[in-house]
C-alpha positions as MATLAB code, in Angstrom:
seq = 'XXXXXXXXXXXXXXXXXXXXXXXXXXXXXXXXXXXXXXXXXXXXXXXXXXXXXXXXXXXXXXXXXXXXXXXXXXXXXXXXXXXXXXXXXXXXXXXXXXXXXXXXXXXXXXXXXXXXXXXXXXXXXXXXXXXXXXXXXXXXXXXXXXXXXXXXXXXXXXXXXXXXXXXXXXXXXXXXXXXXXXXXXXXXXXXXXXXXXXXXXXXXXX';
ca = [
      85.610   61.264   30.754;
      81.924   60.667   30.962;
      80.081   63.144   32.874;
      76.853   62.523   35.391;
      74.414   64.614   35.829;
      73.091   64.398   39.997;
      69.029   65.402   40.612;
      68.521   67.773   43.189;
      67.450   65.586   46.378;
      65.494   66.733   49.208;
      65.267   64.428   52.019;
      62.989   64.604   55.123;
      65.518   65.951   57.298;
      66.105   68.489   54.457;
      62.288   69.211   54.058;
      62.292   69.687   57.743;
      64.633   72.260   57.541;
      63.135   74.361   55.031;
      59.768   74.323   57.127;
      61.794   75.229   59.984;
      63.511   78.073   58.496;
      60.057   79.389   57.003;
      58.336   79.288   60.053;
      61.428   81.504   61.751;
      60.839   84.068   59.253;
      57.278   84.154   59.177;
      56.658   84.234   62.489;
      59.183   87.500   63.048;
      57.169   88.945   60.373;
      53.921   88.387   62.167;
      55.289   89.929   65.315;
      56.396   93.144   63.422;
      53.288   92.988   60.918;
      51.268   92.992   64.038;
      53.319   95.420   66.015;
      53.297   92.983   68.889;
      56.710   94.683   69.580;
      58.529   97.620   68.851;
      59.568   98.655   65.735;
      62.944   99.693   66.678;
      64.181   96.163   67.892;
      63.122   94.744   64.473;
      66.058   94.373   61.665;
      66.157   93.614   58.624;
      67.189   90.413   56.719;
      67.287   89.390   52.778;
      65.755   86.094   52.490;
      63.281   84.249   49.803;
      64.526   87.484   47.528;
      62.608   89.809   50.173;
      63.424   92.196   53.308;
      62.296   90.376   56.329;
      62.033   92.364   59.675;
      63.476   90.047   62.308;
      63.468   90.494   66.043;
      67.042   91.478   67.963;
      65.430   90.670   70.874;
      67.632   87.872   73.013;
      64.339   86.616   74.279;
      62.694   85.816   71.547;
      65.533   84.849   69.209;
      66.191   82.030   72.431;
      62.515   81.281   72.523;
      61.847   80.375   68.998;
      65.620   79.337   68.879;
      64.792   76.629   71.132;
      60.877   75.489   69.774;
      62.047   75.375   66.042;
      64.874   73.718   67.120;
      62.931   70.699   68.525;
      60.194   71.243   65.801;
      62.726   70.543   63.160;
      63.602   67.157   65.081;
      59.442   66.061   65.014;
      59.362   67.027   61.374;
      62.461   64.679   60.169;
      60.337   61.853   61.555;
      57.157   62.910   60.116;
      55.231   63.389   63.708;
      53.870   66.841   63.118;
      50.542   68.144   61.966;
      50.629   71.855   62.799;
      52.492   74.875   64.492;
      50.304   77.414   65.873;
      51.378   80.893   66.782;
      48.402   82.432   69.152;
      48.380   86.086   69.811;
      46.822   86.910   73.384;
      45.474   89.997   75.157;
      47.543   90.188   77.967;
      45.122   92.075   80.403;
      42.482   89.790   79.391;
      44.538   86.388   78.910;
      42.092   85.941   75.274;
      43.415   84.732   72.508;
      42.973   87.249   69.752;
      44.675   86.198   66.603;
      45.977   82.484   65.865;
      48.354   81.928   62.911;
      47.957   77.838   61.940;
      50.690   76.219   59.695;
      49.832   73.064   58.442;
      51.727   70.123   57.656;
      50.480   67.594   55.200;
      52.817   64.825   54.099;
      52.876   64.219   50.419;
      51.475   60.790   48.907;
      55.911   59.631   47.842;
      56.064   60.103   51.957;
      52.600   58.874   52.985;
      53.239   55.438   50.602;
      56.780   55.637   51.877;
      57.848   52.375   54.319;
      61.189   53.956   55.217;
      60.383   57.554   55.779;
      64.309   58.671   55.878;
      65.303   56.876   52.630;
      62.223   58.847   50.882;
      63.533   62.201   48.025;
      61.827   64.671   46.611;
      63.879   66.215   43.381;
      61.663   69.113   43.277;
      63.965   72.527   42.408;
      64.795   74.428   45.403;
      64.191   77.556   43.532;
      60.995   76.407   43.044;
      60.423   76.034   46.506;
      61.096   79.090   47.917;
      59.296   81.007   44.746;
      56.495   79.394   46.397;
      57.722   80.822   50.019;
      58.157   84.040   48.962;
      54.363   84.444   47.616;
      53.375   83.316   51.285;
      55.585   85.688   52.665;
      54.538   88.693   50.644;
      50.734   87.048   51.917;
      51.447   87.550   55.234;
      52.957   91.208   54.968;
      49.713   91.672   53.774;
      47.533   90.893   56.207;
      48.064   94.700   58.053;
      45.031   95.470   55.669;
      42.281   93.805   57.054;
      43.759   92.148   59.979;
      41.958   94.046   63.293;
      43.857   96.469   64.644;
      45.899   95.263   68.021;
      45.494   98.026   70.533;
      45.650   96.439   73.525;
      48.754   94.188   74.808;
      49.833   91.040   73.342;
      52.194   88.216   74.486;
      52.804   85.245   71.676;
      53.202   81.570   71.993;
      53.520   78.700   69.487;
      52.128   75.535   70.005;
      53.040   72.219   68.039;
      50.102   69.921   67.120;
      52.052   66.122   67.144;
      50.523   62.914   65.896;
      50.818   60.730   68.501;
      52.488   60.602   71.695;
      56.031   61.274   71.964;
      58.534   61.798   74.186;
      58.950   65.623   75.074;
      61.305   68.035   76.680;
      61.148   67.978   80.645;
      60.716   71.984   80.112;
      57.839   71.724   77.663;
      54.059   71.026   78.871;
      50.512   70.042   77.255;
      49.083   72.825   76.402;
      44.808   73.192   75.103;
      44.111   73.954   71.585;
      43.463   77.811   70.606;
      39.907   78.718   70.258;
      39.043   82.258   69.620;
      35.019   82.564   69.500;
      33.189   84.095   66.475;
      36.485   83.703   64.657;
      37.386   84.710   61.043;
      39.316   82.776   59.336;
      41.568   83.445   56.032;
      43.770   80.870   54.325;
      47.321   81.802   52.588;
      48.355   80.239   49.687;
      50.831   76.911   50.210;
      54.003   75.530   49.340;
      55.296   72.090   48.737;
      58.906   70.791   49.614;
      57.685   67.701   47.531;
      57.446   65.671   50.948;
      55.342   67.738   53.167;
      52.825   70.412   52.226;
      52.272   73.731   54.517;
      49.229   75.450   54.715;
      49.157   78.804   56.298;
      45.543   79.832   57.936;
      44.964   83.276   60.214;
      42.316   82.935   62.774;
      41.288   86.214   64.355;
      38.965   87.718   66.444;
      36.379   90.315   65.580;
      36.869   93.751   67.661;
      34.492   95.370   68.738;
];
């Protein structure tokens, strides 16, 4: 019997998924990393060969349940150029912190003329080796990320190329702007069809 060996394929809908799922984590790990909730209603989960603190909270499991969910869907069909997650001051509705992810599409899916037929072979392994350094990047950040002693609500807001047809429930929203920012950039990762760059935005305090 002759024996095949079968390349690992990622397809858009499977690079879309990977985003998706890196975004869920790495947004619960902001909120905790932040302390923009309690401690105690954090858990934790073994992902990307790390202990991730996710949220128990209903809420926000249903929130981002819900915004990946249709995020995924925009990233299959390559309409997305970034998530943000902004961090506000509740008492004085400013934006305070901004977390940007970044998607580039690769040149295989930029040169591609049918962008659901397109593959990447690149190891999964590989992949979330490169996940797990952002990760540990954004656990980081507690050590020269401002202190948050005032509070903070959190929203994410998805940057799409054109328009498209959205939810009845969703709505336009502006563009964060935080004034005399600083701004730090994470390392990236590749699913060998889109790139994500991960940028923090924050405000100075006084």
């Amino acid at each position: 019997m002759s024996q095949t060996a079968t390349k690992n394929a990622i397809t858009l809908k499977g690079s879309a998924a990977i985003i998706s799922e890196y975004l869920k984590y790495g947004i619960n790990s902001i909120l905790f990393q932040r302390g923009i909730y309690p401690g105690e209603s954090f858990t934790n989960e073994q992902n990307y060969g790390l202990t991730i603190l996710m949220s128990t909270d209903p809420k926000i499991k249903d929130y981002l349940n819900q915004v990946l969910s249709q995020l995924e869907d925009w990233l299959r069909n390559d309409q997305v150029e970034q998530i943000s997650m902004i961090i506000k001051d509740v008492a004085h509705d400013e934006i305070v912190e901004c977390w940007d992810f970044k998607v580039t599409p690769e040149k295989v899916l930029e040169e591609a003329k049918d962008v659901k037929k397109v593959t990447s072979d690149k190891d999964l392994k590989k992949i979330q080796a490169e996940i797990r350094d952002v990760m540990r990047q954004i656990a980081a950040t507690v050590s020269y990320l401002p202190l948050l002693d005032c509070t903070c609500s959190f929203d994410v807001l998805i940057h799409t190329k054109e328009l498209i047809d959205m939810p009845s429930e969703w709505s336009e929203a502006k563009a964060a702007e935080i004034k005399d920012k600083q701004v730090v950039s994470l390392k990236s990762f590749s699913t060998g069809l889109q790139k994500m760059d991960t940028v923090v935005s924050y405000k100075m305090m006084d």
